Coordinates of C-alpha atoms in Angstrom, one line a residue:
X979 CA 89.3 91.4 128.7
X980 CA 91.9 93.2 126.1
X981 CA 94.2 95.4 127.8
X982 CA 95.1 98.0 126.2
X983 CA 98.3 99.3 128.4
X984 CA 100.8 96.8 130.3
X985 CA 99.4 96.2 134.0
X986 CA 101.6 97.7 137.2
X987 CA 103.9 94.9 138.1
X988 CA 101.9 92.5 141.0
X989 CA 103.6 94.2 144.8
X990 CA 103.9 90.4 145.2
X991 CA 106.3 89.7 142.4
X992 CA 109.8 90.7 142.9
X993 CA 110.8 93.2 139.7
X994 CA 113.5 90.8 138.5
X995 CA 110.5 87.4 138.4
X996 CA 108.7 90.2 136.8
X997 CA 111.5 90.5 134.1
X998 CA 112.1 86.8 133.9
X999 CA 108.3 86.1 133.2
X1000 CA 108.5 88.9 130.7
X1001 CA 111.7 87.6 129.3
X1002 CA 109.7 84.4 128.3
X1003 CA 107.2 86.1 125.7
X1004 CA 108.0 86.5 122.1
X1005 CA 105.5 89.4 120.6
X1006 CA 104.6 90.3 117.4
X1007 CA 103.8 94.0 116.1
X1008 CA 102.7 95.9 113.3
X1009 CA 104.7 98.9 111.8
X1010 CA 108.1 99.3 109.7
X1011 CA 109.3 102.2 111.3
X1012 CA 107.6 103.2 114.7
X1013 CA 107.9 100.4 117.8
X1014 CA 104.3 100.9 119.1
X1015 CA 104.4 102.2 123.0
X1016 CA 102.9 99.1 124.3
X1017 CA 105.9 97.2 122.7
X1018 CA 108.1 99.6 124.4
X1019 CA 106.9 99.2 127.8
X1020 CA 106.9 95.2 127.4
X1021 CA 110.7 95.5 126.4
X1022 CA 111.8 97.9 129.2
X1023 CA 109.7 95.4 131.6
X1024 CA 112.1 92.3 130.0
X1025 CA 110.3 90.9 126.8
X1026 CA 112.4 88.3 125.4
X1027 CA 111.7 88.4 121.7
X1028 CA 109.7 89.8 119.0
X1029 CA 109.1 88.1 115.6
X1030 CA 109.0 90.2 112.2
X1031 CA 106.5 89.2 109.7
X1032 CA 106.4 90.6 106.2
X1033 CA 104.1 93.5 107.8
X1034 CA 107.3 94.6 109.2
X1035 CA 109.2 94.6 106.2
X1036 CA 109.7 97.0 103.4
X1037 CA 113.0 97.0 102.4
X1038 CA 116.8 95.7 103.6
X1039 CA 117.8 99.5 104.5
X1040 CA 114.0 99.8 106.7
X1041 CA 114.4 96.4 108.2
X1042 CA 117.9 97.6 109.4
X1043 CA 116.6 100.2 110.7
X1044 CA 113.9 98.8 112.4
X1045 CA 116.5 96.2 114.1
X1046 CA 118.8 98.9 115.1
X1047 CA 115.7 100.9 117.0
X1048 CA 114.4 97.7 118.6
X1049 CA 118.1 96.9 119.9
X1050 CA 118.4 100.3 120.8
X1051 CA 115.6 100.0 123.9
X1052 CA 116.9 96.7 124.9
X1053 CA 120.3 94.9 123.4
X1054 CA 119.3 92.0 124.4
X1055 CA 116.3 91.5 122.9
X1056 CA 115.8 88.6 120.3
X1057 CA 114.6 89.5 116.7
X1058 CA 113.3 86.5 115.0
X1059 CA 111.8 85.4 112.2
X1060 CA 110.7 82.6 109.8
X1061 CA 113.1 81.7 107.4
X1062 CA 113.0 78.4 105.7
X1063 CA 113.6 79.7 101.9
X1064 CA 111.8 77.7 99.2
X1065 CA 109.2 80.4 99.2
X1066 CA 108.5 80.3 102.6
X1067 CA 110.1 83.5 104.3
X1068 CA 109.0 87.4 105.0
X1069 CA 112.3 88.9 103.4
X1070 CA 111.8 89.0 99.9
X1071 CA 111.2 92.6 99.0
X1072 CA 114.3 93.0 101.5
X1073 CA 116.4 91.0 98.7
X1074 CA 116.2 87.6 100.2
X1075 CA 118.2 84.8 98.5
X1076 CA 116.6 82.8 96.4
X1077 CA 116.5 79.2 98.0
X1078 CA 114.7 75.8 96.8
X1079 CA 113.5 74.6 99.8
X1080 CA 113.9 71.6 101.8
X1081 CA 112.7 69.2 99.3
X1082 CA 114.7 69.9 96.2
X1083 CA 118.0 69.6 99.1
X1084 CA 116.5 66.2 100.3
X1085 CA 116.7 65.2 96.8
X1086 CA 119.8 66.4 95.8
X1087 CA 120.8 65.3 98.8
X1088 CA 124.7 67.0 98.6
X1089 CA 124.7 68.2 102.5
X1090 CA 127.8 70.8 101.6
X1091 CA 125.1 72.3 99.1
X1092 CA 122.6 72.6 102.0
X1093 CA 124.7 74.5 103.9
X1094 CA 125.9 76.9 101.0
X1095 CA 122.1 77.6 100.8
X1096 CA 121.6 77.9 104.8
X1097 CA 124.9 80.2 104.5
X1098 CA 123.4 81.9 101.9
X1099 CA 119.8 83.1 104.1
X1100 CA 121.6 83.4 107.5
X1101 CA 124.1 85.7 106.0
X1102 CA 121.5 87.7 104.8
X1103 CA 119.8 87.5 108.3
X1104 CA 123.0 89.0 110.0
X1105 CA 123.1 91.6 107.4
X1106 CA 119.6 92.8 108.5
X1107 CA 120.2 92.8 112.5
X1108 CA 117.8 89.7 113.0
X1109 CA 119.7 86.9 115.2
X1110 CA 116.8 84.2 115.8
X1111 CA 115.4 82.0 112.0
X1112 CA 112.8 80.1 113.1
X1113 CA 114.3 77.2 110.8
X1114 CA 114.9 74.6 109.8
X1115 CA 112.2 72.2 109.7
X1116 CA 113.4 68.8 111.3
X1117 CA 109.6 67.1 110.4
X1118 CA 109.9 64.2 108.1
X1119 CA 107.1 64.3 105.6
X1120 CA 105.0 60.8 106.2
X1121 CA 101.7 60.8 105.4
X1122 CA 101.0 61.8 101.5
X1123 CA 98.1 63.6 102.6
X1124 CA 99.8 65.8 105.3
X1125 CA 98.4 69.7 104.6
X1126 CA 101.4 71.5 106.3
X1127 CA 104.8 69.6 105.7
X1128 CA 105.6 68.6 102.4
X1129 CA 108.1 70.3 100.8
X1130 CA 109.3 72.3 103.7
X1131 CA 110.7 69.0 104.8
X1132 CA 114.2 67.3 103.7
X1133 CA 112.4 64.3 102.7
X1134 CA 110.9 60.9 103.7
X1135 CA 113.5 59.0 105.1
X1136 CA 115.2 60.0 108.7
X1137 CA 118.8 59.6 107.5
X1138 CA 118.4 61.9 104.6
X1139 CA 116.5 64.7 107.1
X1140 CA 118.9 64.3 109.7
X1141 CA 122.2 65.0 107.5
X1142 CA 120.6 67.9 106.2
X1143 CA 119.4 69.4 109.0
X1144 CA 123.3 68.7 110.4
X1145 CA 124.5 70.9 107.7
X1146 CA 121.7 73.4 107.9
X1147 CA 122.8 73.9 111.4
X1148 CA 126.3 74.1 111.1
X1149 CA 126.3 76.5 109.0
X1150 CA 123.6 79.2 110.6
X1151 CA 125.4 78.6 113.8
X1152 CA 128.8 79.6 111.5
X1153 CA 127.2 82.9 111.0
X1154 CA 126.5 83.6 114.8
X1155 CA 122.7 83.3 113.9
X1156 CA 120.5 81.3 116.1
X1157 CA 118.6 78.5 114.1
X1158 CA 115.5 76.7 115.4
X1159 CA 114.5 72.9 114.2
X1160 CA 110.7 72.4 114.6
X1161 CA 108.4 70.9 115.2
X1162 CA 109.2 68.6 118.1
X1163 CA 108.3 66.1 118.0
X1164 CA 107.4 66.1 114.2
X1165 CA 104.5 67.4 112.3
X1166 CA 105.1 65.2 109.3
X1167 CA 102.5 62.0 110.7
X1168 CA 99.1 64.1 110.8
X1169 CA 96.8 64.8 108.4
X1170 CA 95.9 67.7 110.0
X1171 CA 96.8 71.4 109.6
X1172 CA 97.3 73.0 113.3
X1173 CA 97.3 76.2 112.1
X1174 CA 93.2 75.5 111.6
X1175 CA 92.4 72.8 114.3
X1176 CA 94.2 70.2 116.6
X1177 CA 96.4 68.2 115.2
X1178 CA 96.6 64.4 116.1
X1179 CA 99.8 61.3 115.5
X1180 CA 98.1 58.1 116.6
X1181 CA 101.4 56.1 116.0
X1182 CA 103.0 54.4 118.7
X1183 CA 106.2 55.5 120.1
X1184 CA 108.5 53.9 118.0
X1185 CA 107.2 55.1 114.9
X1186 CA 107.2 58.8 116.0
X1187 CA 109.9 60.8 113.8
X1188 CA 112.4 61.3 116.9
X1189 CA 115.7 61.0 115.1
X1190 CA 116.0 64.0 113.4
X1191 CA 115.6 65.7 116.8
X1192 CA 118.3 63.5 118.2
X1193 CA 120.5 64.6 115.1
X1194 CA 119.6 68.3 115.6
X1195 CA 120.4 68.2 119.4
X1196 CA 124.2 66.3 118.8
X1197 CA 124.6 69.4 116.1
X1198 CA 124.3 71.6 118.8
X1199 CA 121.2 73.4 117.3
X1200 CA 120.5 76.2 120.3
X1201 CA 116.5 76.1 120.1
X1202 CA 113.7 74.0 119.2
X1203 CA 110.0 74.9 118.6
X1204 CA 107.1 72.8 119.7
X1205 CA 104.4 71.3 117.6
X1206 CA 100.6 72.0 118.7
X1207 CA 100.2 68.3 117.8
X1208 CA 98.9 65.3 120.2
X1209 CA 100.8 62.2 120.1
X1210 CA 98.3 59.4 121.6
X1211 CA 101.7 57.2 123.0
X1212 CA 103.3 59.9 124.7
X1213 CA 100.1 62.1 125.9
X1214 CA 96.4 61.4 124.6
X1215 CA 95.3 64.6 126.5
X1216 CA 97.8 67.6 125.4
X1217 CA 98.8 69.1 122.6
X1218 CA 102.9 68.9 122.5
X1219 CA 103.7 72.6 123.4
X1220 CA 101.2 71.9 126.6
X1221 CA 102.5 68.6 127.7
X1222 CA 105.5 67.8 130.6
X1223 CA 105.4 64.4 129.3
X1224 CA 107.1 65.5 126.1
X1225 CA 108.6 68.7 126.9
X1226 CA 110.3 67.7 130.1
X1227 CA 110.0 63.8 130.4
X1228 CA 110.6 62.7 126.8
X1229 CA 113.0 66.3 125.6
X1230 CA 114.6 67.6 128.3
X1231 CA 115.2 64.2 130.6
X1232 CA 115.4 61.4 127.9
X1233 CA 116.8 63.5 124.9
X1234 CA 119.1 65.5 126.8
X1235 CA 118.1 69.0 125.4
X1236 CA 119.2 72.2 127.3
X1237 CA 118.4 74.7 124.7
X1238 CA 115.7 77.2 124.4
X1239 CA 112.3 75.8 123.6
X1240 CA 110.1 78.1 122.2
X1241 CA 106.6 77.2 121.1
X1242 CA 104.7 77.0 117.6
X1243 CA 102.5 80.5 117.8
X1244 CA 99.7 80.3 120.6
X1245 CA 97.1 81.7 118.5
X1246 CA 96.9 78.8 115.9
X1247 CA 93.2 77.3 116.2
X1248 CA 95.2 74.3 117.8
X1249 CA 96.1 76.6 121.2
X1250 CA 93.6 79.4 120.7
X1251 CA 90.1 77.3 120.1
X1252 CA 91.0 74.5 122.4
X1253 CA 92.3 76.4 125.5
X1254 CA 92.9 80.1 124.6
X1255 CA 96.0 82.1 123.6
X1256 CA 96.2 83.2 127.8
X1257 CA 95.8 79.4 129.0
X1258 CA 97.9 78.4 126.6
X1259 CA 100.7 80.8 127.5
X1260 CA 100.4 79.7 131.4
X1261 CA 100.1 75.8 130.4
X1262 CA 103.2 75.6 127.6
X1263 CA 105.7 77.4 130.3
X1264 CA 104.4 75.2 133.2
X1265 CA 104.9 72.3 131.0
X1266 CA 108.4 73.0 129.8
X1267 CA 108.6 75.3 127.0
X1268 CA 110.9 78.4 127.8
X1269 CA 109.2 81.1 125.5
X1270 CA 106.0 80.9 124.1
X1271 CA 104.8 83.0 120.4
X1272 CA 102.2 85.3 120.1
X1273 CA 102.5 86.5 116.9
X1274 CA 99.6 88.5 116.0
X1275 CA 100.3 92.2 115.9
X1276 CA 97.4 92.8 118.2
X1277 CA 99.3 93.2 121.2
X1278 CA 96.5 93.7 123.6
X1279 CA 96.8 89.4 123.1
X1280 CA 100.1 89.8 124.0
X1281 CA 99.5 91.6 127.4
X1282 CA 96.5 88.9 127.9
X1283 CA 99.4 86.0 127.9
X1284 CA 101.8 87.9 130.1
X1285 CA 99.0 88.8 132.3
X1286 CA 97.9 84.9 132.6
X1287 CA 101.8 84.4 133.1
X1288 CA 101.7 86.8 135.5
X1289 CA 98.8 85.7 137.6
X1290 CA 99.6 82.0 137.5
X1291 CA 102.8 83.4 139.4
X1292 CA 101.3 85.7 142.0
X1293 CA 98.5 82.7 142.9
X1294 CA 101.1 79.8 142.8
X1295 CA 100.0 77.7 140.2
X1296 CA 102.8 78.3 137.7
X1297 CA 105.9 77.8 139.9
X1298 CA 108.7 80.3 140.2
X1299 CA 111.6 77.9 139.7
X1300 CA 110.0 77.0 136.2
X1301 CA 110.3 80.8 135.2
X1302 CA 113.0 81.3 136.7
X1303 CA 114.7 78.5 134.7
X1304 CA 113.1 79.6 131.4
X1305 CA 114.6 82.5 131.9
X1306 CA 118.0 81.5 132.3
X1307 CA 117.9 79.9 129.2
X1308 CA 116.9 82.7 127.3
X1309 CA 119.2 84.9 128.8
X1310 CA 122.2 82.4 127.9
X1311 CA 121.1 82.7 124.2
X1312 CA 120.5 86.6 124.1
X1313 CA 124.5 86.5 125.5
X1314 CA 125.5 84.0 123.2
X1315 CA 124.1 85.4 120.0
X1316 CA 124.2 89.3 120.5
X1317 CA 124.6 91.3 117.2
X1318 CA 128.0 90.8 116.1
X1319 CA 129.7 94.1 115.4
X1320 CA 131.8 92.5 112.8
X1321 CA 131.3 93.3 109.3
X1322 CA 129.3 90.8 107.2
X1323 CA 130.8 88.9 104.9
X1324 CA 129.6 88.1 101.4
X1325 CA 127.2 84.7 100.7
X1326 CA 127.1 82.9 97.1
X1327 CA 123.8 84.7 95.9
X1328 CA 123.6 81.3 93.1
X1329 CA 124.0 78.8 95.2
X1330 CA 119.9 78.5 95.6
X1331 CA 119.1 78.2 91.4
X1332 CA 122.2 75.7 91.3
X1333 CA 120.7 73.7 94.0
X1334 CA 117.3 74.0 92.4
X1335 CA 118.8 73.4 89.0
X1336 CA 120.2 69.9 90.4
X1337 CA 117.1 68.7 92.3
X1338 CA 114.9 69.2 89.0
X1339 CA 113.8 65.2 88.5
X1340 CA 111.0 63.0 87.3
X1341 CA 109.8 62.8 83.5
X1342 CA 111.9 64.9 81.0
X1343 CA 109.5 66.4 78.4
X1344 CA 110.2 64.7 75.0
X1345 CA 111.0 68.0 73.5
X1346 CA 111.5 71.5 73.9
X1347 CA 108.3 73.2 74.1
X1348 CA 108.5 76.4 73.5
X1349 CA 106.1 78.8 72.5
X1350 CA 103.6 76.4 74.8
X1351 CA 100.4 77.7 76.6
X1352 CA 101.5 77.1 80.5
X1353 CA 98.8 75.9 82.6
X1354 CA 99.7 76.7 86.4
X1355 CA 97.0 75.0 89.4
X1356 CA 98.0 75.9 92.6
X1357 CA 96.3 76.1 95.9
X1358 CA 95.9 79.9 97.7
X1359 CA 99.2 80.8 99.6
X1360 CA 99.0 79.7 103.4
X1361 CA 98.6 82.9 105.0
X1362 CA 101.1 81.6 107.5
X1363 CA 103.9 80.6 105.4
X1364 CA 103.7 83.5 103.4
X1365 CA 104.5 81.9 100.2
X1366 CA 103.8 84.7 97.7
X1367 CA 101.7 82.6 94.9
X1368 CA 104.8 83.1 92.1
X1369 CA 103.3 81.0 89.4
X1370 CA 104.9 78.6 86.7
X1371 CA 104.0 80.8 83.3
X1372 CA 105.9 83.8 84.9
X1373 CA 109.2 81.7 85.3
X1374 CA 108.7 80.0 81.9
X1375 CA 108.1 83.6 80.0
X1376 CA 111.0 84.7 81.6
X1377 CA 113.0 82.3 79.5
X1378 CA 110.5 81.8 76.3
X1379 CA 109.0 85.4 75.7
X1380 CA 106.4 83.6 73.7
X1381 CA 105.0 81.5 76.2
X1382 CA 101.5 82.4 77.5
X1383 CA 99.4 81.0 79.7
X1384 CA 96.8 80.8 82.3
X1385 CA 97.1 80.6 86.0
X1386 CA 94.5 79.0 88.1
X1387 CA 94.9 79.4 91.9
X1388 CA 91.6 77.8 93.2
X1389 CA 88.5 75.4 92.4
X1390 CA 86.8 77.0 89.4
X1391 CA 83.5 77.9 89.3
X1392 CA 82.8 76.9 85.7
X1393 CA 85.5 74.1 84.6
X1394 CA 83.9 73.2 81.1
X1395 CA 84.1 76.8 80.7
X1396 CA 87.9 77.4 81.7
X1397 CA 88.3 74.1 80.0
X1398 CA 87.5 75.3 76.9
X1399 CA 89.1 78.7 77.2
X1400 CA 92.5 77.3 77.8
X1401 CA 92.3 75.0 74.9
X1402 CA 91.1 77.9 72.7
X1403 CA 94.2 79.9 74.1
X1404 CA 96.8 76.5 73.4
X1405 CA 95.3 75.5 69.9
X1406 CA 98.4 74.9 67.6
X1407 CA 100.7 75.6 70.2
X1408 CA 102.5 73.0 72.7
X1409 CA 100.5 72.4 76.5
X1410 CA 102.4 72.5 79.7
X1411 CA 99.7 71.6 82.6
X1412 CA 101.5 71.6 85.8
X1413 CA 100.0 71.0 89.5
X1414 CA 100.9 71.7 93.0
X1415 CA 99.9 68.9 95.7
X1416 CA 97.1 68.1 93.1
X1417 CA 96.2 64.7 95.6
X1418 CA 95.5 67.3 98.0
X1419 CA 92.9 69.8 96.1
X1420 CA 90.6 67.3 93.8
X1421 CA 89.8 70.4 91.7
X1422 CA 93.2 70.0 90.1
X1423 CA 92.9 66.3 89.3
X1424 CA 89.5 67.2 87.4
X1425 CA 91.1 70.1 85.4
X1426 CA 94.0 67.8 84.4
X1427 CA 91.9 65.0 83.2
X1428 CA 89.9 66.7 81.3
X1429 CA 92.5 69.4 79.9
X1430 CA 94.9 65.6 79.0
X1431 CA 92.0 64.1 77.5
X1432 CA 91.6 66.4 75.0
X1433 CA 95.1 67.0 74.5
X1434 CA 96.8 64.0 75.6
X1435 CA 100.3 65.6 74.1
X1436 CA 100.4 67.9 76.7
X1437 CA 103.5 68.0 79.3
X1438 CA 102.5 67.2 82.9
X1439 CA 104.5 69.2 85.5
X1440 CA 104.1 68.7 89.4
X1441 CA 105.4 71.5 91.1
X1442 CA 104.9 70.6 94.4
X1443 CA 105.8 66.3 95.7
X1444 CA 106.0 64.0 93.0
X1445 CA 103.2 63.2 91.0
X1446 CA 102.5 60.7 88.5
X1447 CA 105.5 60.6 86.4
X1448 CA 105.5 64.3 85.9
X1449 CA 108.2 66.7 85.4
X1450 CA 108.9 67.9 89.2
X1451 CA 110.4 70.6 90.8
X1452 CA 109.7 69.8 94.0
X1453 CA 108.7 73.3 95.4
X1454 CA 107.3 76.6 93.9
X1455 CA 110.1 78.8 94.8
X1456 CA 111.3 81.2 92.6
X1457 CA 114.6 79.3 92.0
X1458 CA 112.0 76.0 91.6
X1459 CA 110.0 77.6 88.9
X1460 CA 113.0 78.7 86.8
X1461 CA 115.0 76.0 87.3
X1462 CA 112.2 73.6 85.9
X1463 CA 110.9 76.4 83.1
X1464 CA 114.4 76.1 81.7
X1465 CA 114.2 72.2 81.5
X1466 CA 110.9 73.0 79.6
X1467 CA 111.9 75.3 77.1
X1468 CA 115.8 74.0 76.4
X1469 CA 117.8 77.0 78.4
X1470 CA 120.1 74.5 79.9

């Protein structure tokens, strides 16, 4: 059953277990302006956090506003959100910097540039009132067909993701902003989205991606975030944000981490399908984690999770100690990174198309090619991520004014027919075809073949991980798509 109003506290339950089980949800919310009166009553009752999604955003003045309000009925209360640049962030329309992404740092690999770029976004952060970025991603990207990694990790190789994640931490925590590594303990060995279903790493334990956790943790980064993924060698029955093997046996006993763990959001198909978001909410703090996610505005799923929480207290089966603990830890961070009165200062607002400038690699075109027809396939944005579906033609028109082009952003229903239309559109002129993850969506591979083998002087551009030889950018970022437009056309 969905509540819709916050039950009377249990007589059972003292009022300040009440607040610490409270203080262990993070909610999300809809609105820009108004906090919702269910949202008020979970924060006067103790709620720990609330995460802002690009529903809650507008604009940098609203978004301070909206931070200032939420502070307002409880000052310590955590205000979150996802921040991992490259594209992959709610903040745009509230002037976000312009970052690369992971990837294009991996490959630049310059770890003082990484944390100009982290500078850069947390500064921002500060400016708005939010203290929590769930970021940065600690996964190293493993398996070529992994759905949900990729570019939003440093790279392949451990060393390489653990420098950068050092720096990346550093310098968030230098701007009294709380940074989050995820997703322990790594992501980057499924092929499997948990977003849309469970998520499974059959590799023994020595093979499981555990340094860049150890790297994060010796930086001092304050939280981590839990993947919904099952790892056969540690637990073959639960998911990591549900198991005590990894959250307390393998993280908090053999790693040594004291921090806050907060989960991945409970109402991924991985949680929700499998157990439920409720379950799941009563399992994940039993099992370790500190704060658990429900980020759908609906917050009648919200009161279902705290009610579960709730419950499992009253009855005994989710222990007070465990809550009780959680609690703590959450409180220690709220203290630790309360909104900073201090004015903020100023971040380098180029540092992200420098960085993407440098990480620009593969096979140069062998000319300028301006004037050229711009072919853009791209998978649909995650809804998740956020990514806003920028595409390669806008980027390169913004440097070649007589660039066209055609964007293709899904399988096509007719491909002889789009085929032929681009080719009618590029006669005479150069052809730029470029791809995102194109090993990933078949459609692509079949558009490129048969685009190359009736123009086989076209430029190949990958836009996403390497491929084939081509031109790379390494993410679709803003900064990503400029930087490798301007390689294109000459600009630099």
């Amino acid at each position: 059953m969905t509540h819709t109003e916050p039950l009377p506290a249990r007589a059972a339950l003292p009022v300040d277990l009440d607040e610490a089980a409270h203080r262990c949800l993070v909610a999300g919310f809809e609105g820009t302006t108004v906090v919702p009166d269910t949202l008020k009553r979970l924060i006067d009752r103790g709620l720990g956090g609330v995460i802002l999604f690009t529903r809650n955003i507008r604009d940098a003045e609203q978004v301070r506003r909206l931070t200032d309000t939420l502070r307002a009925l409880r000052p310590d209360l955590l205000v979150a959100i996802d921040n991992e640049g490259g594209g992959i962030g709610h903040l745009v329309t509230a002037g976000a910097p312009e970052v690369p992404g992971n990837y294009a740092l991996g490959v630049v690999d310059d770890p003082a540039l990484t944390a100009r770029c982290a500078d850069a976004l947390a500064g921002h952060l500060a400016s708005l009132g939010i203290t929590v970025s769930y970021a940065p991603v600690a996964d190293i990207q493993q398996q070529a067909d992994n759905p949900i990694v990729r570019t939003r990790a440093f790279g392949t190789d451990a060393g390489v993701v653990s420098r950068h994640l050092r720096a990346w931490i550093e310098a968030t925590e230098a701007r009294g902003i709380a940074s989050c590594a995820k997703h322990f303990p790594g992501h980057g060995g499924t092929l499997t989205d948990s977003h849309h279903e469970l998520a499974v790493d059959p590799r023994p334990y020595e093979e499981l991606d555990l340094e860049p956790f150890r790297a994060a943790i010796a930086a001092g980064v304050p939280m981590l975030m839990s993947a919904h993924v099952v790892f056969t060698a540690l637990d073959e029955n639960r998911p990591a944000t549900l198991s005590r093997r990894i959250l307390r046996d393998l993280l908090r006993l053999e790693l040594g981490f004291d921090g806050v763990l907060v989960s991945d959001a409970l109402e991924m198909k991985a949680i929700a399908d499998q157990y439920g978001e409720a379950a799941g909410a009563r399992i994940a703090l039993a099992a370790g984690a500190d704060q658990v996610i429900v980020a759908v505005p609906d917050l009648g799923v919200t009161l279902e999770c705290r009610d579960a929480v709730l419950g499992a207290l009253h009855s005994g089966v989710l222990a007070e100690e465990r809550v009780r603990e959680a609690s703590e830890r959450v409180r220690r961070l709220s203290e630790r990174y309360a909104e900073s009165s201090l004015a903020v200062r100023a971040w380098d607002a180029g540092v992200g198309l420098e960085a993407a400038r440098r990480a620009v690699g593969g096979q140069k075109p062998p000319r300028v090619v301006t004037g050229a027809h711009v072919v853009d396939l791209f998978p649909a944005p995650h809804p998740a991520l956020n990514w806003g579906g920028e595409d390669l033609l806008t980027a390169v028109h913004e440097v070649d004014s007589s660039a066209t082009g055609t964007a293709v952003s899904g399988e096509p229903e007719d491909l002889g027919a789009l085929v032929d239309g681009i080719l009618r559109r590029a006669e005479g002129v150069p052809l730029v075809v470029a791809t995102s993850d194109g090993g990933l969506y078949p459609w692509q591979g079949r558009i490129v073949d048969a685009l190359m083998g009736r123009r086989p002087d076209g430029v190949r551009v990958a836009t996403g991980l390497p491929e084939g030889g081509a031109l790379c950018s390494y993410g679709r970022g803003k900064v990503n798509l400029r930087a490798v437009a301007e390689v294109l056309v000459g600009a630099r």
